[in-house]
PDB file of N, CA and C in Angstrom:
ATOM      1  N   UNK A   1      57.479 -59.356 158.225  1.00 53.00           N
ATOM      2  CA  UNK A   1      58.060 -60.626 157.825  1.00 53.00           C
ATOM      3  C   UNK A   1      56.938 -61.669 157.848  1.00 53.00           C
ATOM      4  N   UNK A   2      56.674 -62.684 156.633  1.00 52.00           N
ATOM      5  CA  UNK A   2      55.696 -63.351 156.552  1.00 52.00           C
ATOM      6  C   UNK A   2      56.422 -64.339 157.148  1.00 52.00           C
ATOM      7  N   UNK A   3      55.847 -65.469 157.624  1.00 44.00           N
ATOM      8  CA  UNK A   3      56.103 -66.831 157.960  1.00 44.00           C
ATOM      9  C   UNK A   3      55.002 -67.624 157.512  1.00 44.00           C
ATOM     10  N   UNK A   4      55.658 -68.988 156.648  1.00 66.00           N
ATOM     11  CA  UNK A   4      54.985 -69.678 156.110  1.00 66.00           C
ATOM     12  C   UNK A   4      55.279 -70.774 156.781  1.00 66.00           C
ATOM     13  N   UNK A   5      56.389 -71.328 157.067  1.00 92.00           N
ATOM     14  CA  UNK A   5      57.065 -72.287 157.795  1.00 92.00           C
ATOM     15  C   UNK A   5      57.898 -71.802 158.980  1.00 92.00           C
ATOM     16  N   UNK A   6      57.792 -73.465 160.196  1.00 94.00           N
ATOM     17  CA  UNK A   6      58.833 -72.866 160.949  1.00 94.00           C
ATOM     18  C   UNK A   6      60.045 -73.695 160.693  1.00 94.00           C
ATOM     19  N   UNK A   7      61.048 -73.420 161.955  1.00 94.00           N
ATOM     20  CA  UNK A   7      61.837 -74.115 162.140  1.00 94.00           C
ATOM     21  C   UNK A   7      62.224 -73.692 164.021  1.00 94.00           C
ATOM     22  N   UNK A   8      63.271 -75.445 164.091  1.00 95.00           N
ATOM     23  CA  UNK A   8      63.259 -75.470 165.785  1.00 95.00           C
ATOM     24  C   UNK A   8      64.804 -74.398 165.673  1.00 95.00           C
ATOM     25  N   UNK A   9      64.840 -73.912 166.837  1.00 93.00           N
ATOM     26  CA  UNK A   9      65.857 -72.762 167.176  1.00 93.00           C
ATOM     27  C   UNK A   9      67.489 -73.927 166.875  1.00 93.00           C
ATOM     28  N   UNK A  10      67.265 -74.775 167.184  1.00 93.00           N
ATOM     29  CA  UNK A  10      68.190 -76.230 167.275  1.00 93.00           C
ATOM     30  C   UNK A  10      69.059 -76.035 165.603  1.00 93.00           C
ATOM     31  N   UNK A  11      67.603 -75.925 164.818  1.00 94.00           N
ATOM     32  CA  UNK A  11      68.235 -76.117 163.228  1.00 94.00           C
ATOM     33  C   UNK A  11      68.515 -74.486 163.055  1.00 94.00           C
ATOM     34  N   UNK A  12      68.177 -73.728 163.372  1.00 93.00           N
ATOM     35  CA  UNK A  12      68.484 -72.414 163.157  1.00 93.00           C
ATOM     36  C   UNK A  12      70.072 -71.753 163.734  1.00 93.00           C
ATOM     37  N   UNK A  13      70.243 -72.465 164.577  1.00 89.00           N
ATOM     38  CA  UNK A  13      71.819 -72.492 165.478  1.00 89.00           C
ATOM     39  C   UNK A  13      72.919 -73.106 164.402  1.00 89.00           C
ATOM     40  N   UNK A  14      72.382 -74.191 163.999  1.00 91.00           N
ATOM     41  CA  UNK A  14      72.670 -75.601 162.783  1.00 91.00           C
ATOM     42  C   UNK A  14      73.588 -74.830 161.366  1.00 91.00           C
ATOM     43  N   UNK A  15      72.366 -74.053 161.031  1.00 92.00           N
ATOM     44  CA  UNK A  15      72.413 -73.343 159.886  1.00 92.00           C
ATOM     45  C   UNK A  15      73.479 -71.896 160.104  1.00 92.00           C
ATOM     46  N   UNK A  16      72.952 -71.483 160.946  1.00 88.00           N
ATOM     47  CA  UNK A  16      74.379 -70.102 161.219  1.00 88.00           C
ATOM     48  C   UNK A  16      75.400 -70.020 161.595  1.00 88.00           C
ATOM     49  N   UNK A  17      75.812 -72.034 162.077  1.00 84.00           N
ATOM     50  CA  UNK A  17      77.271 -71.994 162.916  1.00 84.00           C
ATOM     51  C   UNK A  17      77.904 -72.323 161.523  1.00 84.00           C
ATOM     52  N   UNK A  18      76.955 -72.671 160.223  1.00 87.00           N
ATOM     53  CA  UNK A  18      77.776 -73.231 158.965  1.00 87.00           C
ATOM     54  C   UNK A  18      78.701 -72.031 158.276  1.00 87.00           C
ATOM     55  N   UNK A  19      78.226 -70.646 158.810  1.00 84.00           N
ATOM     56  CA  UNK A  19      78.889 -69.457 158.384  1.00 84.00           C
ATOM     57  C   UNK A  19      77.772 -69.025 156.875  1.00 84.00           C
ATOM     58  N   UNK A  20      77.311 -69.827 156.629  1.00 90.00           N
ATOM     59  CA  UNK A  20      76.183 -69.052 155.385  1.00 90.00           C
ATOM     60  C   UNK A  20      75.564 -67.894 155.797  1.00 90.00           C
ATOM     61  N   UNK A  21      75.384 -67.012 154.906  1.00 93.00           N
ATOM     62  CA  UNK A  21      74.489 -65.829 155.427  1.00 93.00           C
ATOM     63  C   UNK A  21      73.299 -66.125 155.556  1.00 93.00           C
ATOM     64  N   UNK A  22      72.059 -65.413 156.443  1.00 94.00           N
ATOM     65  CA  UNK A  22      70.732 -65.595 157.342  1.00 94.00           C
ATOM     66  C   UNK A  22      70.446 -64.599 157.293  1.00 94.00           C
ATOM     67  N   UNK A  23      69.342 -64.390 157.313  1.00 95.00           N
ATOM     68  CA  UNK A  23      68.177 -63.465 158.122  1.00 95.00           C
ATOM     69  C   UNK A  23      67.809 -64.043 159.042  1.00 95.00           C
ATOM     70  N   UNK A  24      67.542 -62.951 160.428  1.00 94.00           N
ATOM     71  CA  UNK A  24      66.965 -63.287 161.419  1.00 94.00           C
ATOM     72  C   UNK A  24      65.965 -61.781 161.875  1.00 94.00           C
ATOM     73  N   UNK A  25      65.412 -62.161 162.809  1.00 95.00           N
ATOM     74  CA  UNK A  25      64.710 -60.864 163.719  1.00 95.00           C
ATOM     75  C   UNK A  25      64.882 -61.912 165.252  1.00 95.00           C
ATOM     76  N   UNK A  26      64.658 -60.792 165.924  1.00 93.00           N
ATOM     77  CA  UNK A  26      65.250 -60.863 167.431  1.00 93.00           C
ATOM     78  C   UNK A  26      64.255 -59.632 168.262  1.00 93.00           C
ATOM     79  N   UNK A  27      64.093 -59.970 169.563  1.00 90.00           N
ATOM     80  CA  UNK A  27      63.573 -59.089 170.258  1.00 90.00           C
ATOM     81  C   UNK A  27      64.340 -59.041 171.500  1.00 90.00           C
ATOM     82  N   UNK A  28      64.754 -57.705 171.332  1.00 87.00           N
ATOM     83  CA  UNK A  28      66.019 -57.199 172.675  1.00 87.00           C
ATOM     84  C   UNK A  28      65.177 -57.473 174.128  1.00 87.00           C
ATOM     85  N   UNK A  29      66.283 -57.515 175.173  1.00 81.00           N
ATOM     86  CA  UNK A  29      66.576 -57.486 176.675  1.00 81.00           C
ATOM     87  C   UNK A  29      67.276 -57.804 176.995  1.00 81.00           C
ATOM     88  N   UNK A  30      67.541 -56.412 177.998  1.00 76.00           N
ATOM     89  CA  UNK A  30      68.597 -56.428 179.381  1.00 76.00           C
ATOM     90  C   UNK A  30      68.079 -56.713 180.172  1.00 76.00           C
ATOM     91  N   UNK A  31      68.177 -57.911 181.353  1.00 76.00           N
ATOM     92  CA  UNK A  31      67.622 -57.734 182.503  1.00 76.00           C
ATOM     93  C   UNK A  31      68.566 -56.534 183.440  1.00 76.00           C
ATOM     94  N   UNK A  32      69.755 -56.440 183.093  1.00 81.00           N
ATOM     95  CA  UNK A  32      70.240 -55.554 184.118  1.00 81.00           C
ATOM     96  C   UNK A  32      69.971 -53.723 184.394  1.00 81.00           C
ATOM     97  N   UNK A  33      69.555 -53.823 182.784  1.00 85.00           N
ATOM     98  CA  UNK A  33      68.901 -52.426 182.331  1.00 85.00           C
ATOM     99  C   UNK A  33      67.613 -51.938 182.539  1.00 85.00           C
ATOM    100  N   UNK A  34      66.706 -53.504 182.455  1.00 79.00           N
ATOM    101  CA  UNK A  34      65.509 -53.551 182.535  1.00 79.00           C
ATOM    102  C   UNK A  34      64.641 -52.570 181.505  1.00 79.00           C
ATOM    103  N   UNK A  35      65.406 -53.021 180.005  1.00 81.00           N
ATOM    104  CA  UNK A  35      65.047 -52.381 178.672  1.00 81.00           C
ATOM    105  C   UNK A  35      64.460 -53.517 178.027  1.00 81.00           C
ATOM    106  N   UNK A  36      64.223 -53.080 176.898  1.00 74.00           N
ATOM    107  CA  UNK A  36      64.026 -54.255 175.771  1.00 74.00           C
ATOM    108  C   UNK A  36      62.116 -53.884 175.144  1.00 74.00           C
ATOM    109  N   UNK A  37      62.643 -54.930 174.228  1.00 78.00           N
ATOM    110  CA  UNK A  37      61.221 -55.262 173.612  1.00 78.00           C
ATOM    111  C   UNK A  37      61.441 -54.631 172.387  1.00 78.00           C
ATOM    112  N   UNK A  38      62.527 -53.912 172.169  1.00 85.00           N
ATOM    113  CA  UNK A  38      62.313 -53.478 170.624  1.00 85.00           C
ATOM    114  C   UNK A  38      62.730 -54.794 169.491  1.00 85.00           C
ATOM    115  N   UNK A  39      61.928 -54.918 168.096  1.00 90.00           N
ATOM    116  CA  UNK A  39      61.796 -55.525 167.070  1.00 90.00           C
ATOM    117  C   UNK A  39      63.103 -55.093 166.794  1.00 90.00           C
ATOM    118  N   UNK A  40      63.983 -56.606 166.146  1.00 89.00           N
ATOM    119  CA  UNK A  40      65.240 -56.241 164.936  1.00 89.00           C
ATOM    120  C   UNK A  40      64.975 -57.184 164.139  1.00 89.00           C
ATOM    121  N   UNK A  41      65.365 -56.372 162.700  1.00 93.00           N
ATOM    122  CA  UNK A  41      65.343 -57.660 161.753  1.00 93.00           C
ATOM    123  C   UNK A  41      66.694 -57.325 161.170  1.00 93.00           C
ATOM    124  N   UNK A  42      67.580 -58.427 160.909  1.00 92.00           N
ATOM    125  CA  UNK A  42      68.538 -58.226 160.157  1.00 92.00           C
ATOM    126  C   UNK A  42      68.977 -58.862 158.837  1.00 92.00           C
ATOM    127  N   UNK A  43      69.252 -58.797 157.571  1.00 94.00           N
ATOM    128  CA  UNK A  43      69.386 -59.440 156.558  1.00 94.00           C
ATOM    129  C   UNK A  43      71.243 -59.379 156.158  1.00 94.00           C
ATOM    130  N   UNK A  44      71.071 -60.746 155.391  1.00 93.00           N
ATOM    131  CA  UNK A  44      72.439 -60.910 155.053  1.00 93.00           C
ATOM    132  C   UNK A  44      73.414 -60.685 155.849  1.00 93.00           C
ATOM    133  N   UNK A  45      73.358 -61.824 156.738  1.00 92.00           N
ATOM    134  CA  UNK A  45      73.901 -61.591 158.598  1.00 92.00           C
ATOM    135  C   UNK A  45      74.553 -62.814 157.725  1.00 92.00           C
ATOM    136  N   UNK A  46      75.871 -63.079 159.021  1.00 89.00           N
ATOM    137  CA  UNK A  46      76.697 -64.285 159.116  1.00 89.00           C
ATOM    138  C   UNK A  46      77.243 -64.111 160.159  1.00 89.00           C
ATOM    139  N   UNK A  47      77.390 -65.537 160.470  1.00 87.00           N
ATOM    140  CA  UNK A  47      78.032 -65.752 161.841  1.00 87.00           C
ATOM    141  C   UNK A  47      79.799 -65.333 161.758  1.00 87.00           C
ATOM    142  N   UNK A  48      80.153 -64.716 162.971  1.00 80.00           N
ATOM    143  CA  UNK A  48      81.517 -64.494 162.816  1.00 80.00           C
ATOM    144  C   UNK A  48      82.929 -65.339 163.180  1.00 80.00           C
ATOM    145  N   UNK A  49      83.228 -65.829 162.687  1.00 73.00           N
ATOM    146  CA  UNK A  49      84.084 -67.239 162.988  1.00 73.00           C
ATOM    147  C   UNK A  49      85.074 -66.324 164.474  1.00 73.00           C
ATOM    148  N   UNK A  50      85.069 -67.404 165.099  1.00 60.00           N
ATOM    149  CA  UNK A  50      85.253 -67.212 166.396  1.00 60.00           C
ATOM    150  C   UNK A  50      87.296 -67.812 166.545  1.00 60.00           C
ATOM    151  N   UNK A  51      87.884 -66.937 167.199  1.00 56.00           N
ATOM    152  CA  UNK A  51      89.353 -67.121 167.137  1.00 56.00           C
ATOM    153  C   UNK A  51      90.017 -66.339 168.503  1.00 56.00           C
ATOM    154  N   UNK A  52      90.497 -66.842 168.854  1.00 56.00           N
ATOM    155  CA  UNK A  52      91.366 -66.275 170.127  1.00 56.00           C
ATOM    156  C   UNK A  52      92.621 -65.253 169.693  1.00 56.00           C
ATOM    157  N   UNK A  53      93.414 -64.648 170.165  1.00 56.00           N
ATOM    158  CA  UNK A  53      94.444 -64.067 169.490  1.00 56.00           C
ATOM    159  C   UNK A  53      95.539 -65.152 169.588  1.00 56.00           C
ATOM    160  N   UNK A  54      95.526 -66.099 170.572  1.00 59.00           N
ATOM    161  CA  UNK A  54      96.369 -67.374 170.712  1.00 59.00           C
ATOM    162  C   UNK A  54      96.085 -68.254 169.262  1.00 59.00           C
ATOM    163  N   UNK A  55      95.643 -68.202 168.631  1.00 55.00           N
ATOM    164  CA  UNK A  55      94.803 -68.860 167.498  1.00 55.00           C
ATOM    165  C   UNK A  55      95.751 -68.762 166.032  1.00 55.00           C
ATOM    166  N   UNK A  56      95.166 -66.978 166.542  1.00 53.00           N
ATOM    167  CA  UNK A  56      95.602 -66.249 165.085  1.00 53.00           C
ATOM    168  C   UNK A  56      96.738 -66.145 165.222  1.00 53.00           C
ATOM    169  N   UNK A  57      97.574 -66.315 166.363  1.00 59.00           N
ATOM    170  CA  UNK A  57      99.366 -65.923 166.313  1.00 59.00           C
ATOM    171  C   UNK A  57     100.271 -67.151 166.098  1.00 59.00           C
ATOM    172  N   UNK A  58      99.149 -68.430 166.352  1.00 61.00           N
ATOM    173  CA  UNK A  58      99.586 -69.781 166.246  1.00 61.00           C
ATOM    174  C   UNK A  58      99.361 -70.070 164.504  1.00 61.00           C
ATOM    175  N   UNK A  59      98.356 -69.334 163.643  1.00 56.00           N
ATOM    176  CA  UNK A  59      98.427 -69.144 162.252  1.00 56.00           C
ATOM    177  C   UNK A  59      99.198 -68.201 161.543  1.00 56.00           C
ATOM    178  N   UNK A  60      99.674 -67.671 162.123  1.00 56.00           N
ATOM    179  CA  UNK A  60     100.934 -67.201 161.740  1.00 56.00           C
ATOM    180  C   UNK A  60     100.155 -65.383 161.441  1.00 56.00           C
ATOM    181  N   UNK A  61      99.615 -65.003 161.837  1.00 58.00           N
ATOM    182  CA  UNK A  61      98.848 -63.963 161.790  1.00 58.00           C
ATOM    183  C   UNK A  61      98.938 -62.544 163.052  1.00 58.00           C
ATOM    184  N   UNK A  62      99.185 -61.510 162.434  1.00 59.00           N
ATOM    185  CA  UNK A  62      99.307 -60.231 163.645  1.00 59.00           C
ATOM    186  C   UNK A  62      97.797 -60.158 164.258  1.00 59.00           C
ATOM    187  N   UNK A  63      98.085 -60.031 165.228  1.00 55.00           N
ATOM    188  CA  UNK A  63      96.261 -59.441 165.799  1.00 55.00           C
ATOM    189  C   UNK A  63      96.920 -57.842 166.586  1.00 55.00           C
ATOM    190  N   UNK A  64      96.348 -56.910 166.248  1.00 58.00           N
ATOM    191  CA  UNK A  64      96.157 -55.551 166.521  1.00 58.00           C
ATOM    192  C   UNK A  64      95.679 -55.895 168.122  1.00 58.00           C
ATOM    193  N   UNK A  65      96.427 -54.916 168.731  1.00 56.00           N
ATOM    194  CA  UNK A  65      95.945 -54.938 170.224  1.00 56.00           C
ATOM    195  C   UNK A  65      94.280 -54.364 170.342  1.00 56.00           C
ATOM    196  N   UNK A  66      93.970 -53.994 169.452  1.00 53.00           N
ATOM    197  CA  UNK A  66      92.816 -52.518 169.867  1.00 53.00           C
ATOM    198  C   UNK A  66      91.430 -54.807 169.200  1.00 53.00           C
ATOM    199  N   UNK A  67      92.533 -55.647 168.539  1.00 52.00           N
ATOM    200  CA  UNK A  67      91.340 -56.188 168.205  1.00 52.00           C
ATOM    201  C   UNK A  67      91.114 -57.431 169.196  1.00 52.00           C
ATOM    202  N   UNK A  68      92.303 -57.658 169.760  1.00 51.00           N
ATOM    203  CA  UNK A  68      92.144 -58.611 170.531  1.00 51.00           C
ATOM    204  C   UNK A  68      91.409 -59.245 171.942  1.00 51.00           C
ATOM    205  N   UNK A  69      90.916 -60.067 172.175  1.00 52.00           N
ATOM    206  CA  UNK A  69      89.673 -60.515 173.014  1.00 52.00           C
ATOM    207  C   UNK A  69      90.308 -60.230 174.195  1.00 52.00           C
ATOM    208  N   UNK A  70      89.649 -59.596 175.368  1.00 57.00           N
ATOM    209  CA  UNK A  70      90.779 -59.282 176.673  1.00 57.00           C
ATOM    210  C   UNK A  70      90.005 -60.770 177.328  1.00 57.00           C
ATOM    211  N   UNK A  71      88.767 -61.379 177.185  1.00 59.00           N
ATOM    212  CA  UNK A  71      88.365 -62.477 177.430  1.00 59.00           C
ATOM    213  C   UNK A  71      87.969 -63.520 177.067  1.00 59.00           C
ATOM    214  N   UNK A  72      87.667 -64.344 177.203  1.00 60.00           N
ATOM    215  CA  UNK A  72      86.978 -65.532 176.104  1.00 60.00           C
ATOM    216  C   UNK A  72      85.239 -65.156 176.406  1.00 60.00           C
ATOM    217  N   UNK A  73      84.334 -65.133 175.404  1.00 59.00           N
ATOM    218  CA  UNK A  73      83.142 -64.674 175.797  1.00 59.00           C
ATOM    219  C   UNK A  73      82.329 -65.599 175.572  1.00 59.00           C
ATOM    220  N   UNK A  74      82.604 -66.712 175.864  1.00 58.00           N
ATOM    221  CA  UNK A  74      81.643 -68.310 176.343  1.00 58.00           C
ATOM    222  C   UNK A  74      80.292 -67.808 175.496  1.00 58.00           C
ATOM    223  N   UNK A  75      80.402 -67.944 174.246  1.00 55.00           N
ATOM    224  CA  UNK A  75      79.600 -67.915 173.462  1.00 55.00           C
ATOM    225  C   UNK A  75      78.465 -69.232 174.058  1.00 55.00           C
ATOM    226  N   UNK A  76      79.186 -70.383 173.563  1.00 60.00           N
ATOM    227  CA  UNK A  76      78.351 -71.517 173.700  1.00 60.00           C
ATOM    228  C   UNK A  76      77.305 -71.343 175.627  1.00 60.00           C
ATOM    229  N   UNK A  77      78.256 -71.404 176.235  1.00 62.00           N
ATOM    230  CA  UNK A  77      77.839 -71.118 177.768  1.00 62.00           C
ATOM    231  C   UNK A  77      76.633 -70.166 177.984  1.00 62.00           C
ATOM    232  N   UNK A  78      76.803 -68.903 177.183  1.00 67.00           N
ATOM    233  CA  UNK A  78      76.001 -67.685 177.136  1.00 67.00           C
ATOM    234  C   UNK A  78      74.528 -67.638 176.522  1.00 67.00           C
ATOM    235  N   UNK A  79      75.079 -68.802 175.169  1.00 79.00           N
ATOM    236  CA  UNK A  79      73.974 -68.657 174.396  1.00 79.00           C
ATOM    237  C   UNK A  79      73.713 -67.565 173.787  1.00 79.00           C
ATOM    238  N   UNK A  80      75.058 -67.057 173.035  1.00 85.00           N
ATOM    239  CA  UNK A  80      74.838 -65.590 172.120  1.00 85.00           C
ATOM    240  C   UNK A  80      76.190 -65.984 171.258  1.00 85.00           C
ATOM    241  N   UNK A  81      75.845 -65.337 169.877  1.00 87.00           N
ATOM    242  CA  UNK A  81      76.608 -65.537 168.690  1.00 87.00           C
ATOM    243  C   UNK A  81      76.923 -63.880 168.674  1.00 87.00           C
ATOM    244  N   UNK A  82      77.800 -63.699 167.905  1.00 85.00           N
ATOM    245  CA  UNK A  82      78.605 -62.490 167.379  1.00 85.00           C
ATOM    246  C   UNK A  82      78.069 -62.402 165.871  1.00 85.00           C
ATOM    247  N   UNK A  83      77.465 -61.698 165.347  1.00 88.00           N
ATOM    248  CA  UNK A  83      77.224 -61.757 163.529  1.00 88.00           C
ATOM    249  C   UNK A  83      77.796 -60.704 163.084  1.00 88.00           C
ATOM    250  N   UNK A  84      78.177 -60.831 161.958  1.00 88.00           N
ATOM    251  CA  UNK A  84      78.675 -59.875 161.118  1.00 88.00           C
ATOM    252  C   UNK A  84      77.685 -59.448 160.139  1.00 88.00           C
ATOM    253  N   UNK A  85      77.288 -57.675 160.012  1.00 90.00           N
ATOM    254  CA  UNK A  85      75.818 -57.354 159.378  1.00 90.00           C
ATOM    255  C   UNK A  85      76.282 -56.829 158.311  1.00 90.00           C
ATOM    256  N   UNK A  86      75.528 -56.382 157.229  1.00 89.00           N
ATOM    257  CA  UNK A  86      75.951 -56.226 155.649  1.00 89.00           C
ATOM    258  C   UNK A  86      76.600 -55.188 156.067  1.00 89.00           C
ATOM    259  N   UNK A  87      76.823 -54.191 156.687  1.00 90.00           N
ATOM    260  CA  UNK A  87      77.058 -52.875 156.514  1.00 90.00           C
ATOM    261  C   UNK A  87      79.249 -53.441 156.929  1.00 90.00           C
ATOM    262  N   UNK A  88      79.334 -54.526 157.443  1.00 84.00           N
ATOM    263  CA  UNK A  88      80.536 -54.742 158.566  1.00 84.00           C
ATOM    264  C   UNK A  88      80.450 -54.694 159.779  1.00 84.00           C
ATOM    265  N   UNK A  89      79.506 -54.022 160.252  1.00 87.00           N
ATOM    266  CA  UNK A  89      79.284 -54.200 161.533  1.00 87.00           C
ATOM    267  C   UNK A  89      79.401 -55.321 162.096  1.00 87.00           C
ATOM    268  N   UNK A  90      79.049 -55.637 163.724  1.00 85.00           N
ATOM    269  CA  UNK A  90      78.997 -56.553 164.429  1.00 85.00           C
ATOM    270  C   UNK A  90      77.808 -56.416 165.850  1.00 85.00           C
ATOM    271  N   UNK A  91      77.429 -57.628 165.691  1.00 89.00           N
ATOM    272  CA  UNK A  91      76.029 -57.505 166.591  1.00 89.00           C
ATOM    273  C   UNK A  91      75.976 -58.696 167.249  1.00 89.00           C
ATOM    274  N   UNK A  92      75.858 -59.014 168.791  1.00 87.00           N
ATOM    275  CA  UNK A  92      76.012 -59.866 169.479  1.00 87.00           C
ATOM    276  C   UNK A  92      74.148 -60.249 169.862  1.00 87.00           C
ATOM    277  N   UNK A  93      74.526 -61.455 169.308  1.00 90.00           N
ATOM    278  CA  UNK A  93      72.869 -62.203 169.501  1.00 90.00           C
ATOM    279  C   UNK A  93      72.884 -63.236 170.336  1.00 90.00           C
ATOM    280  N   UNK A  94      71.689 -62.880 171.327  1.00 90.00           N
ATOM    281  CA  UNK A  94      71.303 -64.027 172.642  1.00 90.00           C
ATOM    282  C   UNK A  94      70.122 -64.771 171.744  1.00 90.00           C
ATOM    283  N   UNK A  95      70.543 -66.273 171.464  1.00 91.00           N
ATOM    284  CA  UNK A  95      69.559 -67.018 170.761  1.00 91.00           C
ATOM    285  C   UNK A  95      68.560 -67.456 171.128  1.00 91.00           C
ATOM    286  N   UNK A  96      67.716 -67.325 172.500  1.00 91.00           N
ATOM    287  CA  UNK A  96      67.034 -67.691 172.955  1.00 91.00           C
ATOM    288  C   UNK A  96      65.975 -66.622 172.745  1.00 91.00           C
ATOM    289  N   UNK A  97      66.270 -65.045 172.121  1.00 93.00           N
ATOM    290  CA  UNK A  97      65.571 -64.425 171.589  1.00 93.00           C
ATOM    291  C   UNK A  97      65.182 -63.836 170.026  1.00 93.00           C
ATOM    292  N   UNK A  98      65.642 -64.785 169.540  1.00 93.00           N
ATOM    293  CA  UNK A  98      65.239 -65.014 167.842  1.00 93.00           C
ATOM    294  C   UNK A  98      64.282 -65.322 167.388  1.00 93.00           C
ATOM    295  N   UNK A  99      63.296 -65.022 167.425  1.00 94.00           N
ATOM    296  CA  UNK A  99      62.225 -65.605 166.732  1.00 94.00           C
ATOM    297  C   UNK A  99      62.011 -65.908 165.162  1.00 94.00           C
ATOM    298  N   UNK A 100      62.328 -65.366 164.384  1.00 96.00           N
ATOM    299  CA  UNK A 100      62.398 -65.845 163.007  1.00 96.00           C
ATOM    300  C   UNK A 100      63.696 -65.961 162.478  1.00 96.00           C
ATOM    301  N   UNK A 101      63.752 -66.998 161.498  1.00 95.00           N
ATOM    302  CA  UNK A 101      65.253 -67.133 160.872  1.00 95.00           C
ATOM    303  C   UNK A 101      65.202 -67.892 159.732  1.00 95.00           C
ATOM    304  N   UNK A 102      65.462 -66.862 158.933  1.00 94.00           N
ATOM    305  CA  UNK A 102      65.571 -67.311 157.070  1.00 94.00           C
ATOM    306  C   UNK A 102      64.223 -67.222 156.699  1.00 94.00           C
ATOM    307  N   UNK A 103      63.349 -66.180 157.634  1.00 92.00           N
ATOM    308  CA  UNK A 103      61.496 -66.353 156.894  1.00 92.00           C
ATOM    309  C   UNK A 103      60.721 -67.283 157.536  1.00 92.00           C
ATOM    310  N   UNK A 104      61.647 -67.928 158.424  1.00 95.00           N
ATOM    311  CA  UNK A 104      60.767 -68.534 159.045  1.00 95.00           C
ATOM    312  C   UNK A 104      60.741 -68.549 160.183  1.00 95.00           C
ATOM    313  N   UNK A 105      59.187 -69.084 161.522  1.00 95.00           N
ATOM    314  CA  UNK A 105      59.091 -68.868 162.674  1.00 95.00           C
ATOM    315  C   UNK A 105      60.009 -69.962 163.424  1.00 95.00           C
ATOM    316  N   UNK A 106      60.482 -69.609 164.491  1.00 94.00           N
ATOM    317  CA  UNK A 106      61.646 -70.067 165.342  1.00 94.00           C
ATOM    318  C   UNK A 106      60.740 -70.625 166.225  1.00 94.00           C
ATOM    319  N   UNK A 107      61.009 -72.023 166.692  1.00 90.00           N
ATOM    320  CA  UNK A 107      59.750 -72.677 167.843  1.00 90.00           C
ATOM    321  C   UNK A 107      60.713 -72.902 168.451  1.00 90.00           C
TER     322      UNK A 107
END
């Protein structure tokens, strides 16, 4: 991944809470595992709009038991987003380890 420009992690948070799709790369760790360091890059990521099952039942909407949150996962508190990856998947990102986003370096 080239970087020509950066950007502060601040505007990069900015840009992915808008729900537009991103590229990012990230470099893993567990402290509890005491793993990490592997490179990810991911393309045509989006953030996953965030809903309680109290939410979706108050919109008039079924939530499947197998989908529903058994907790609230203090995204903001945590400092990790949930993305949704081209394939459908889902990948939980700690933002304090992002280093590039949209091509560019994360300061």
């Amino acid at each position: 991944m080239t970087t020509a420009q950066t950007i502060t992690l601040q505007d990069a948070i900015s840009i992915m809470d808008t729900g537009t799709t991103f590229s990012l790369a990230f470099v893993t760790c567990d402290q509890k595992k005491q793993t990490g360091g592997e490179w990810i890059e991911i393309h045509n990521a989006r953030k996953q709009p965030f809903s309680t099952a109290r939410e979706l039942r108050a919109a008039g909407k079924k939530v499947p038991k197998a989908k529903q949150l058994s907790k609230n996962p203090n995204h903001y508190e945590n400092s990790t987003r949930n993305i949704i990856l081209e394939n459908g998947g889902m990948r939980k990102v700690h933002l304090q380890l992002i280093t590039h986003f949209n091509n560019m370096e994360v300061l």
